[in-house]
Short mmCIF file of C-alpha atoms in Angstrom, two decimals:
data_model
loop_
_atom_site.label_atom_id
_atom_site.label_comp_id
_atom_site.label_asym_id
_atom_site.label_seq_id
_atom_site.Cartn_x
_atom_site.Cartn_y
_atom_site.Cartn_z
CA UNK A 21 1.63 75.62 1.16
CA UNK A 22 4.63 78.35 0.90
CA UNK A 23 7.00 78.29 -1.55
CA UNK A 24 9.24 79.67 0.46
CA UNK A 25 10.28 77.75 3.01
CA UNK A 26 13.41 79.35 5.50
CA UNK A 27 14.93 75.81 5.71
CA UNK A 28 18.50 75.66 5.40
CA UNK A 29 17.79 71.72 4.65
CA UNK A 30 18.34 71.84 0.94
CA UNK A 31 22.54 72.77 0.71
CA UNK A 32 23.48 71.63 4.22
CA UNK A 33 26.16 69.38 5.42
CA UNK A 34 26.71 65.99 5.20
CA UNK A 35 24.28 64.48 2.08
CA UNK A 36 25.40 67.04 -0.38
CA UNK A 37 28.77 65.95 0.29
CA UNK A 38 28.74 62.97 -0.04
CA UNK A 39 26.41 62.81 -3.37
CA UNK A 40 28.24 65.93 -4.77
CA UNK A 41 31.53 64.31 -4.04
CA UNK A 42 30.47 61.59 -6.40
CA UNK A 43 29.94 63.74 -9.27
CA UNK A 44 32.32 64.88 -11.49
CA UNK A 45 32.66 68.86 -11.60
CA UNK A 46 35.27 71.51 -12.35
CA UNK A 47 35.97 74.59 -10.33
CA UNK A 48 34.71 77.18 -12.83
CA UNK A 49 31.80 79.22 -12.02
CA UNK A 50 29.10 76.57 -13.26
CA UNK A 51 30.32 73.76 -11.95
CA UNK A 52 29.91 70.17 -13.86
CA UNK A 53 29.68 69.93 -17.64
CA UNK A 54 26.90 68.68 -19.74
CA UNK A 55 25.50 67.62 -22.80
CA UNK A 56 26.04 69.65 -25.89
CA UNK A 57 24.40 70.31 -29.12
CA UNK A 58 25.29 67.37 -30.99
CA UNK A 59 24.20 64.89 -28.02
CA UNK A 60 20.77 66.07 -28.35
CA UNK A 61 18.25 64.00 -29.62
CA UNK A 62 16.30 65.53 -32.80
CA UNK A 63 12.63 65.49 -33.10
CA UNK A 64 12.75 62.14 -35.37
CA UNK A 65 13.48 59.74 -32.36
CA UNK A 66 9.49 60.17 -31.87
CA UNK A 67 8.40 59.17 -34.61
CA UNK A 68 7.07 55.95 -35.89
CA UNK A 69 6.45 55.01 -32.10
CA UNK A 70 4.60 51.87 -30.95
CA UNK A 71 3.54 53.78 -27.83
CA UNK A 72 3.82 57.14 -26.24
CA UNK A 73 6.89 58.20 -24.46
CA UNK A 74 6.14 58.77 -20.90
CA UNK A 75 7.59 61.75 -19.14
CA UNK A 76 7.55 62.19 -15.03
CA UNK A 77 7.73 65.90 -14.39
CA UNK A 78 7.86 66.75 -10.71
CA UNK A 79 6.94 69.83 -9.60
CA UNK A 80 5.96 72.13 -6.65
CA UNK A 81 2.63 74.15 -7.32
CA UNK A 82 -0.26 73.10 -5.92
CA UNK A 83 -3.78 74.34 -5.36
CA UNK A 84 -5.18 77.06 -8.37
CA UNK A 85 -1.28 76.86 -9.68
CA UNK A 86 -1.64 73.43 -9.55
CA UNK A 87 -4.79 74.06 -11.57
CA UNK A 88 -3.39 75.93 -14.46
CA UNK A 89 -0.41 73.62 -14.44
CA UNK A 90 -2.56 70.29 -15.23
CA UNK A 91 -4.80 72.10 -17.65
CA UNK A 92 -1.10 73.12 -19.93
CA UNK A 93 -0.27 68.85 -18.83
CA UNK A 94 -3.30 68.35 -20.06
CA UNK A 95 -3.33 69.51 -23.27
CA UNK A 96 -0.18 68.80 -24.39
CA UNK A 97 -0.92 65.07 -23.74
CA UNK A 98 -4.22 65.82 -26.28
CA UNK A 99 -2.23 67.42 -28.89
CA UNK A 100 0.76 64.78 -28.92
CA UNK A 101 -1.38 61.92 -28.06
CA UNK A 102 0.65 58.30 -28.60
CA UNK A 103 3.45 60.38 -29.19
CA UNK A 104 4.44 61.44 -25.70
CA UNK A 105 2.59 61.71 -22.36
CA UNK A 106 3.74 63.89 -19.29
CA UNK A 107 2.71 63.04 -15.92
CA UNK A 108 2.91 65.70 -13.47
CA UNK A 109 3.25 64.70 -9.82
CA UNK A 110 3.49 67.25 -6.83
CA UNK A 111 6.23 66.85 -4.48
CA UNK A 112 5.86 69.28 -2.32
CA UNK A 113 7.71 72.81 -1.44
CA UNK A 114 10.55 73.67 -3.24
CA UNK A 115 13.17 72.64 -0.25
CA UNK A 116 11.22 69.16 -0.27
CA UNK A 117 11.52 68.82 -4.06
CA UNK A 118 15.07 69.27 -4.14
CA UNK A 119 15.23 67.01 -1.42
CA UNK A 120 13.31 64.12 -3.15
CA UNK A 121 15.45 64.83 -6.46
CA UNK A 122 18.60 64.50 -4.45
CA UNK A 123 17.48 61.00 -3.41
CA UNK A 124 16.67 60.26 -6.52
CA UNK A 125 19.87 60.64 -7.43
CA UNK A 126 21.36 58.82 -5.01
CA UNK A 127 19.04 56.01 -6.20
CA UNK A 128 19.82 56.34 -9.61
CA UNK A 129 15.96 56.86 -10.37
CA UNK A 130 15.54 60.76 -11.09
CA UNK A 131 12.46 62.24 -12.76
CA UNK A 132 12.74 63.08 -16.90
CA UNK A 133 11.94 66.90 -15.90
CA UNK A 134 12.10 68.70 -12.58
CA UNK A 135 11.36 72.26 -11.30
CA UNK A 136 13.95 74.03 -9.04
CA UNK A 137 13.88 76.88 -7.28
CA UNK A 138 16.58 79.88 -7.90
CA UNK A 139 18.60 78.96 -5.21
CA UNK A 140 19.34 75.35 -6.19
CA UNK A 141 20.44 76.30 -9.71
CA UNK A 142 24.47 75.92 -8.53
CA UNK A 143 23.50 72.72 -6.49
CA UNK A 144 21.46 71.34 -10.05
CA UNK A 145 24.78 72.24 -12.13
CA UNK A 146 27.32 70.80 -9.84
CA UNK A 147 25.41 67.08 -9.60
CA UNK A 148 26.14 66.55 -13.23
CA UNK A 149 22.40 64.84 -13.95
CA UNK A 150 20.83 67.15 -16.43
CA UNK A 151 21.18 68.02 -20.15
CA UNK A 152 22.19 71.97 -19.97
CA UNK A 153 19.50 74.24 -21.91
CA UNK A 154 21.46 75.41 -24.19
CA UNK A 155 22.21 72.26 -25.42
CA UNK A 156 18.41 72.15 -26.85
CA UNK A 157 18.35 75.67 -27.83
CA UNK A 158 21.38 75.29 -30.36
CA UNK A 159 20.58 71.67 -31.59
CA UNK A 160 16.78 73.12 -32.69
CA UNK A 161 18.07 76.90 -32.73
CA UNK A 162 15.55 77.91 -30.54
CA UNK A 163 14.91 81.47 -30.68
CA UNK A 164 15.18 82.76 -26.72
CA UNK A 165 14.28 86.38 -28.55
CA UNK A 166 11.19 86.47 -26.94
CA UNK A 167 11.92 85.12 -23.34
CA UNK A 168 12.37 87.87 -20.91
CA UNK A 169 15.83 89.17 -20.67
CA UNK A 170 16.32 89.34 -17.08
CA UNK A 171 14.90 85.74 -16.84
CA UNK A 172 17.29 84.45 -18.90
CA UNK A 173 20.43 86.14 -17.38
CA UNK A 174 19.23 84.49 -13.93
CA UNK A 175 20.09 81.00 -15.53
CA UNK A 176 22.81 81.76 -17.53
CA UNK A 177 26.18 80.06 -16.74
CA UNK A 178 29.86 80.50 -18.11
CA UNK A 179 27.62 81.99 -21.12
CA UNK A 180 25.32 78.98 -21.50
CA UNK A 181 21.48 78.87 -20.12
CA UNK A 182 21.06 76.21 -17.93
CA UNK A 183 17.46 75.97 -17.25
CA UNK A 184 14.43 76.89 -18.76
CA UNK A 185 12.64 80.05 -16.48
CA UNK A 186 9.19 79.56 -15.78
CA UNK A 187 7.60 80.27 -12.94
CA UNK A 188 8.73 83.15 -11.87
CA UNK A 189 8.20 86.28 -9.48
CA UNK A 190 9.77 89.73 -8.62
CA UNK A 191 9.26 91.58 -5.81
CA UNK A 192 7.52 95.00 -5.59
CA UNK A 193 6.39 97.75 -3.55
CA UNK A 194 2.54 97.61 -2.98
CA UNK A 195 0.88 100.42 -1.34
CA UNK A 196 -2.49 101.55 0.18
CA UNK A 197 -4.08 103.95 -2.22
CA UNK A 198 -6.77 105.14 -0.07
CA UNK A 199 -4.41 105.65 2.69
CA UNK A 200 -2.32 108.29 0.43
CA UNK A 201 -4.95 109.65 -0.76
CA UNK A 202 -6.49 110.40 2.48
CA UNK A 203 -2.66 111.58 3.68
CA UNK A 204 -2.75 114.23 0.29
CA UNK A 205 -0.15 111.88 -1.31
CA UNK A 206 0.00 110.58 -4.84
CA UNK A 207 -0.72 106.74 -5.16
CA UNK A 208 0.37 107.03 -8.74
CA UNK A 209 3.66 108.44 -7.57
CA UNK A 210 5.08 105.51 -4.63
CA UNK A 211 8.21 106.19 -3.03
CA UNK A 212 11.22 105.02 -5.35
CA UNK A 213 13.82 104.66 -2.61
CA UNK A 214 14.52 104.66 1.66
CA UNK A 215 14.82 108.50 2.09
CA UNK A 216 11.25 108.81 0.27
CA UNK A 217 9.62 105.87 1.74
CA UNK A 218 10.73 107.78 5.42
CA UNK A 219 8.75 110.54 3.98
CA UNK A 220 5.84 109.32 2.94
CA UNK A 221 5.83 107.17 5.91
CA UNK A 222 5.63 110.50 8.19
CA UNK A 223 2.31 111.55 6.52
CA UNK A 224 1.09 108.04 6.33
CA UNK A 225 1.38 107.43 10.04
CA UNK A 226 -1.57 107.66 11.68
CA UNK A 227 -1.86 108.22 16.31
CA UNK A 228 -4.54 108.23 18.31
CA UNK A 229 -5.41 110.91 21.07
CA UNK A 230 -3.86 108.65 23.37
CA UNK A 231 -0.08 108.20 21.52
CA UNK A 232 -1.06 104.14 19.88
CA UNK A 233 -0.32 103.87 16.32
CA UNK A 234 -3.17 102.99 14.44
CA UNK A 235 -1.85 102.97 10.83
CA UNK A 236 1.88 102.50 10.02
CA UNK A 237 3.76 104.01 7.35
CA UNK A 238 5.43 101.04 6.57
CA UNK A 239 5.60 97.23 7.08
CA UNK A 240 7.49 94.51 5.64
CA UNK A 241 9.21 90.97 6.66
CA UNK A 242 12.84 90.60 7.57
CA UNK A 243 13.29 88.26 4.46
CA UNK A 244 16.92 87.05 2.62
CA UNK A 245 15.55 87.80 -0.52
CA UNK A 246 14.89 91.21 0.10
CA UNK A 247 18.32 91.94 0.68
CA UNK A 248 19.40 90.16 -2.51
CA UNK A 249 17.07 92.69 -4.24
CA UNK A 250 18.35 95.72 -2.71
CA UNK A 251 21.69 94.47 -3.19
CA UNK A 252 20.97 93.89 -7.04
CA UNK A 253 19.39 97.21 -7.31
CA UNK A 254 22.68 98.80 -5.93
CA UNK A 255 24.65 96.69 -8.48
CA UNK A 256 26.65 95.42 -5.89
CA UNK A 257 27.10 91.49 -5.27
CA UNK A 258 26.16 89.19 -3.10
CA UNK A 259 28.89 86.94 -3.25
CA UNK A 260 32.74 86.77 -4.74
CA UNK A 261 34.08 86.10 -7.81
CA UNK A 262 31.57 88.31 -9.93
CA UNK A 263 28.42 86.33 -7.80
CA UNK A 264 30.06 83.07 -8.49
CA UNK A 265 29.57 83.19 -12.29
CA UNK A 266 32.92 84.32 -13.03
CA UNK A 267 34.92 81.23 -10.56
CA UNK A 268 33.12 79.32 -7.59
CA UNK A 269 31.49 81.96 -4.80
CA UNK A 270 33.85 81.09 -1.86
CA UNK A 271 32.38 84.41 0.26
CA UNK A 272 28.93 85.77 0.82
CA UNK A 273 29.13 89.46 0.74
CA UNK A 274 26.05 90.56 2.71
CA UNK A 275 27.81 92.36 5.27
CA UNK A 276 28.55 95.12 2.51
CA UNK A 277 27.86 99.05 3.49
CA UNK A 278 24.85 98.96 1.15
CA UNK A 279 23.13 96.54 3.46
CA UNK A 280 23.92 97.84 6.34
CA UNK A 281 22.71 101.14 5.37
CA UNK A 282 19.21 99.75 4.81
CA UNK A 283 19.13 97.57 8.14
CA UNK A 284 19.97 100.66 9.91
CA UNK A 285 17.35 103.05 8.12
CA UNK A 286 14.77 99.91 9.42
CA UNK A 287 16.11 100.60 12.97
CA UNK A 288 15.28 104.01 12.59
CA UNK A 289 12.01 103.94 11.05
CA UNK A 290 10.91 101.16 13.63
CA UNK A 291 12.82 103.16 16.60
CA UNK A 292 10.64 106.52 15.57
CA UNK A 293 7.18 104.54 15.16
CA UNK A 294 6.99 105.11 11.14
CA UNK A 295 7.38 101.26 10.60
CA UNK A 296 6.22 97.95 12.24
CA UNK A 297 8.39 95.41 13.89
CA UNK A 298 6.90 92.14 12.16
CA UNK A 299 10.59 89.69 12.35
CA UNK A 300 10.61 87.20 10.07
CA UNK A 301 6.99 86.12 8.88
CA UNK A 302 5.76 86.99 5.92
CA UNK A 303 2.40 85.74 6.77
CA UNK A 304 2.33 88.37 9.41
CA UNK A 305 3.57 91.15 6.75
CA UNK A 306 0.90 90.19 4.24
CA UNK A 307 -1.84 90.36 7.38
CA UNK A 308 -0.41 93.68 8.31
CA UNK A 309 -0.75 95.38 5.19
CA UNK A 310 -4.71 93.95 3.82
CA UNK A 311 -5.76 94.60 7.61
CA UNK A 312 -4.81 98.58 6.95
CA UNK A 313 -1.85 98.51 9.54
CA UNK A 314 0.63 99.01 7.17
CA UNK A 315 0.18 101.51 4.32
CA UNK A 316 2.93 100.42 2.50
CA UNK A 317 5.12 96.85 2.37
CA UNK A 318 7.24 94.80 -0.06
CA UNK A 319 6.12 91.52 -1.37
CA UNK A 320 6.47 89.11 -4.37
CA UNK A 321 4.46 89.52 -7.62
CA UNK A 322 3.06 86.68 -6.33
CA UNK A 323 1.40 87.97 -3.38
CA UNK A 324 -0.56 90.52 -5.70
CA UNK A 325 -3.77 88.26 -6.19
CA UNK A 326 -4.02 87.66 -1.99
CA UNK A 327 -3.81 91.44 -1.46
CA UNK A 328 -6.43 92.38 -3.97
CA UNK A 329 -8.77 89.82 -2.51
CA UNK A 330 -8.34 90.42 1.18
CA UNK A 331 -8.11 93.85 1.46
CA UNK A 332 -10.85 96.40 1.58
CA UNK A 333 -8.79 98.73 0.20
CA UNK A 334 -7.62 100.03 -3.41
CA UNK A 335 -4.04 98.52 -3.91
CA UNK A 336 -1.10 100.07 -5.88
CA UNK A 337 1.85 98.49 -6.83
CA UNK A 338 5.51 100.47 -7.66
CA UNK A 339 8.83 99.04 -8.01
CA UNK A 340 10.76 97.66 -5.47
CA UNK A 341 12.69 100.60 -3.50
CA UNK A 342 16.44 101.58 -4.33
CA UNK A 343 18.73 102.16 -1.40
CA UNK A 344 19.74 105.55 -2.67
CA UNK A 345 18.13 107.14 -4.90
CA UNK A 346 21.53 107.48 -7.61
CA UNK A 347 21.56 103.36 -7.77
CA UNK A 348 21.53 102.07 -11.02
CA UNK A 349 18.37 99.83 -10.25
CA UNK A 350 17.96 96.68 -11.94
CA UNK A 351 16.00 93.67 -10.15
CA UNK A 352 16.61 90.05 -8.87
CA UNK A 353 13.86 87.00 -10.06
CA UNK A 354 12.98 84.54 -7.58
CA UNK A 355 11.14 81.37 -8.20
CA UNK A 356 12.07 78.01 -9.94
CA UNK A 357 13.23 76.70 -13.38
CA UNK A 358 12.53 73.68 -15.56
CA UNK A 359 15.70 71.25 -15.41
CA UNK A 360 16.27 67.94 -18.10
CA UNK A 361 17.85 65.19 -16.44
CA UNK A 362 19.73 63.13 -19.27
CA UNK A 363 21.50 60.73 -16.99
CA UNK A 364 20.04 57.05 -16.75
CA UNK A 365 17.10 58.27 -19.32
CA UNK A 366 16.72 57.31 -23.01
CA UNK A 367 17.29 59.78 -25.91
CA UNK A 368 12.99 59.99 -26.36
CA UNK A 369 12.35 60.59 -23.29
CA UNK A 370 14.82 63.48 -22.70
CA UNK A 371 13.18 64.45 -26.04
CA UNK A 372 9.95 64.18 -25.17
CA UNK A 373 10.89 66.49 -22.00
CA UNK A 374 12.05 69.12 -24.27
CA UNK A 375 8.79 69.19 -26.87
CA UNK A 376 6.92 69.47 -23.25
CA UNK A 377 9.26 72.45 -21.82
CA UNK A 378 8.37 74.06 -25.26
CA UNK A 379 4.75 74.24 -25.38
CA UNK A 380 4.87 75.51 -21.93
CA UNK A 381 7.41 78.73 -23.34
CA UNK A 382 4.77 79.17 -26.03
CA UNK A 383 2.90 82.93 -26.33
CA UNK A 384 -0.53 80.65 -25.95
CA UNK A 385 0.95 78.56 -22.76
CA UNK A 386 2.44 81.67 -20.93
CA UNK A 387 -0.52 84.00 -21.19
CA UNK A 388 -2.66 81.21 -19.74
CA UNK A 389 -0.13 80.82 -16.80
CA UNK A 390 -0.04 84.33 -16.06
CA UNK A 391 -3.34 85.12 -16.07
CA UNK A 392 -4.10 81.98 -13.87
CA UNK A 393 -1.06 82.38 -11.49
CA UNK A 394 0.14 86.08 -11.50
CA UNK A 395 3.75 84.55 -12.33
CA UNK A 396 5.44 86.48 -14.91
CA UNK A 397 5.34 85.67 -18.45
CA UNK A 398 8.43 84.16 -19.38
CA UNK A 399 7.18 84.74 -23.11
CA UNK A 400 6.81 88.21 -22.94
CA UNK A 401 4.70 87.77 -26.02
CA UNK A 402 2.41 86.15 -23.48
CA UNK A 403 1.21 89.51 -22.32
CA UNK A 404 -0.81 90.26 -25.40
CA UNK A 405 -2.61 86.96 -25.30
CA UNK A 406 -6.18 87.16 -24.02
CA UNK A 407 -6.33 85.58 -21.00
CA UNK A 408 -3.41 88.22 -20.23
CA UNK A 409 -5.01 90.96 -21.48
CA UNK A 410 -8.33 90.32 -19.28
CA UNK A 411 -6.21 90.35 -16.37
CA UNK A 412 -4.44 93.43 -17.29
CA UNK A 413 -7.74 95.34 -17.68
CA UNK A 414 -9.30 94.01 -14.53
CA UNK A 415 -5.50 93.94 -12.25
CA UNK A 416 -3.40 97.18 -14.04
CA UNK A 417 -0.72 96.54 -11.34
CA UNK A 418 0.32 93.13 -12.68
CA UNK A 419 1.78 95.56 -15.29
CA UNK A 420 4.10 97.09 -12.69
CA UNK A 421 6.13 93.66 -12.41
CA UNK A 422 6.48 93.34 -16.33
CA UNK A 423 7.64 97.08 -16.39
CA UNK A 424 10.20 96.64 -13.68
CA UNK A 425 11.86 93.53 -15.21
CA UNK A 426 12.04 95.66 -18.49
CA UNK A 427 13.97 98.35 -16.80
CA UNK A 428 16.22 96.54 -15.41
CA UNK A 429 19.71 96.00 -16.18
CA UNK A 430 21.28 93.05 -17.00
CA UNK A 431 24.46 91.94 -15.28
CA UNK A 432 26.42 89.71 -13.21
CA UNK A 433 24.98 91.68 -9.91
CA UNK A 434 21.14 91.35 -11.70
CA UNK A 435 22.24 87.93 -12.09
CA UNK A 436 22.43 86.99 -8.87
CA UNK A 437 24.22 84.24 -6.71
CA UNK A 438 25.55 81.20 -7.82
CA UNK A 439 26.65 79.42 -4.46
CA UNK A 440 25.98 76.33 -3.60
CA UNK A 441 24.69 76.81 0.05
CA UNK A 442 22.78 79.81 -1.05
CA UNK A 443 19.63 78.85 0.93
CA UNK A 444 21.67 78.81 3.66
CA UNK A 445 23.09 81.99 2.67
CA UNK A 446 19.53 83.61 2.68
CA UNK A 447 18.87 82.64 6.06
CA UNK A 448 21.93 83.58 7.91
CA UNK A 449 21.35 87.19 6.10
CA UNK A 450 17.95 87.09 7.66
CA UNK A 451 19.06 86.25 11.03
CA UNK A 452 21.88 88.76 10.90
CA UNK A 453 19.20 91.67 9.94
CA UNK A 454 16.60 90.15 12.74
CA UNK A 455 20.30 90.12 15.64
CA UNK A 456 20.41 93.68 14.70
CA UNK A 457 17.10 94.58 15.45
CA UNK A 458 16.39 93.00 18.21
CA UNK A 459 19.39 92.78 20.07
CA UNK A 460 22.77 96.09 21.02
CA UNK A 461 24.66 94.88 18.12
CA UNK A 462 24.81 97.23 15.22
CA UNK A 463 23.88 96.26 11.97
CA UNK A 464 27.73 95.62 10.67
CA UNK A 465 28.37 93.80 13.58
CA UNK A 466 25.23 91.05 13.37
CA UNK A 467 25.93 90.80 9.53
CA UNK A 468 29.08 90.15 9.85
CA UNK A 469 28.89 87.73 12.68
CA UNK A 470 26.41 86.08 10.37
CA UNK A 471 28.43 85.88 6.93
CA UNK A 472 31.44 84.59 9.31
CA UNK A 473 29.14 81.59 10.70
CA UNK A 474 28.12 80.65 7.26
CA UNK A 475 31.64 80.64 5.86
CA UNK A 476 31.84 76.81 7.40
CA UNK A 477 29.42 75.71 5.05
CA UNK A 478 30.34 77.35 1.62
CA UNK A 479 33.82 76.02 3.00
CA UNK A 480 32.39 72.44 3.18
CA UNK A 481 30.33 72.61 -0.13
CA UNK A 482 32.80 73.92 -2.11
CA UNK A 483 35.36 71.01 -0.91
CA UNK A 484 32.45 68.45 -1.76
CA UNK A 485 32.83 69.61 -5.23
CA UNK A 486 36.49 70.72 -5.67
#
């Protein structure tokens, strides 16, 4: 099942009104207020316990993530055993998780603990439910000192963290090593931005007597997050108001120069028969590259594992390409976060959420989730556990990811988006990239015609709340 579902279902219309109208929120940046140190259970209210606290976590990672995730469930419950016991119950994609917690709230019934995905992190603020992160990390002074740096500026707020990171993903440049080798090109050297890729791309491209492509240069899905990343590796925003963490995002800024400059340099290399048209799927990028027709593509950290298995080639990883090659860099997370809800639940139970969240930040926890996942290590200390360092030895490139997150600068533009429609937001960038592709209008003109339709929405969302 994909994680990343192209639904527009989780910050649309009517139901987030109406439940986000019932909420009580200011019109800062972060939205809502929260708990704070001094309304945070301490580690006492478990003790002396006739039974174990029980703690619903709901979640969205199923099959071999699902896996790893039960065995860290798992042994928690054996090391805190009549003390507290977490249940972890699959709800399906991210979208559908959100979904099911907004019900919840509507029903007054929400779980203890809850993953979200990145773009629901202004939606998660703004409904008021959950006990802010940094409420825990201040009551227990929690040292953050080893959580990755980037990860942490993702879900900071008004200077606050919000949500625990956890599983969570970058995207990279993976190549076909054989490919440059056979084209007398470096594999340990990848392109580092557009004008390169168009030049390796020339000597990758390979035509048969007859004028058919057989092997593209390049190859990659029309997907929203993409231009997030490019846009965060320019340092420029994606949305007002310093990405909505400096007042409420009222504008999405995709239409900017930046962007347009890489949807036209994907015209061109698609026009001259360097790259492959592949629209929207990112099924049909992954097939493209592991079947050899693409030598080189961008994908999530998470795609690494399926590429090594189902291609019959060597694959290399690089960072994710700048636009030019005088941008600062830096580099976007995707994936979800681990939210507390506090409202309607009892002071052990949010306490027994946060001794869960904590053994899975642990060196120990993370090095078994990497290894079993490919997700980063939110513990960078993770790395050097062993189940880490067997991967590393056998899979070098998960390295890459680690490497690019450590390079990369933090700020509001790293930061990314807080807006509350901001699935919606990646879509209508995607179908504004796709218009300009496929249809006379130029690039500025389909972005812009796309950020204009989606102005309705942020419009509507930010009135729910306001």
């Amino acid at each position: 099942m994909t994680l990343r579902s192209r639904s527009a279902a989780v910050a649309a219309g009517a139901s987030i009104a109406l439940l986000l109208s019932a909420c009580s929120t200011d019109d800062t940046g972060g939205g809502g207020g929260g708990a704070s140190a001094s309304d945070v259970p301490g580690a006492e209210v478990l003790d002396d316990l006739d039974e174990a606290v029980e703690v619903e976590f709901w979640h969205s990672m199923d099959s071999t993530n699902g896996q790893v995730l039960n065995g860290l469930i798992d042994e928690f419950n054996a090391e805190n055993e009549g003390r507290v016991r977490v249940t972890g119950t699959f709800q399906g994609d991210y979208d559908t998780t959100l979904a099911q917690h907004r019900a919840a709230i509507q029903q007054g019934d929400t779980a203890n603990l809850i993953m979200v995905y990145d773009l629901g992190t202004q939606f998660m603020i703004d409904s008021g439910q959950t006990v802010p992160a940094q409420a825990f990390v201040d009551k227990d002074e929690y040292d953050t000192g080893s959580l990755e740096d980037a990860l942490l500026n993702y879900f900071t707020v008004d200077g606050d963290l919000r949500s625990f990171p956890f599983n969570n993903s970058t995207p990279l440049m993976y190549i076909n090593r054989d490919a440059f080798e056979e084209a007398g090109l470096d594999p340990d050297t990848p392109p580092k931005d557009l004008a390169e890729i168009r030049e390796y791309a020339e000597a990758l491209t390979v035509t048969s007597e007859d004028g058919q492509v057989e092997q593209y240069g390049f190859g990659a899905a029309v997907y929203g997050w993409f231009v997030e990343q490019f846009m965060a590796r320019a340092a420029v925003p994606y949305c007002d108001n310093g990405n909505g963490r400096e007042g409420r995002a009222e504008e999405a800024l995709f239409n900017d120069p930046k962007v347009v400059e890489v949807v036209e340099w994907w015209q061109s290399m698609i026009d001259d028969g360097l790259a492959v048209q592949l629209g929207r799927s990112t099924d049909d990028a992954q097939a493209a590259f592991t079947s050899g027709r693409a030598a080189m593509t961008l994908e999530s950290t998470g795609s690494l594992g399926g590429f090594l298995e189902q291609s019959d080639f060597e694959v290399g990883a690089g960072y994710f390409p700048l636009v030019s090659a005088d941008d600062p860099g830096g580099s976007i997370i995707g994936g979800a976060s681990l939210w507390i809800n506090g409202e309607g639940h009892s002071q052990e139970e949010v306490r027994g959420s946060w001794e869960f969240v904590q053994h899975l930040l642990t060196p120990e926890s993370q090095s078994v989730w990497h290894a079993g996942t490919g997700y980063l290590a939110v513990n960078t200390e993770g790395y050097d556990g062993p189940e880490a360092q067997e991967r590393a030895t056998q899979f070098p490139q998960f390295a890459v990811a680690a490497a690019q997150l450590a390079d990369s600068e933090t700020s509001v533009n790293t930061a990314g988006c807080m807006m509350g429609v901001m699935s919606d937001a990646r879509v209508a960038a995607e179908e504004g990239w796709e218009a300009a592709l496929t249809t006379d209008d130029t690039p500025e003109a389909a972005l812009t015609r796309s950020k204009e339709s989606l102005q309705r929405k942020i419009d509507e969302y930010n009135d729910s709340v306001g």
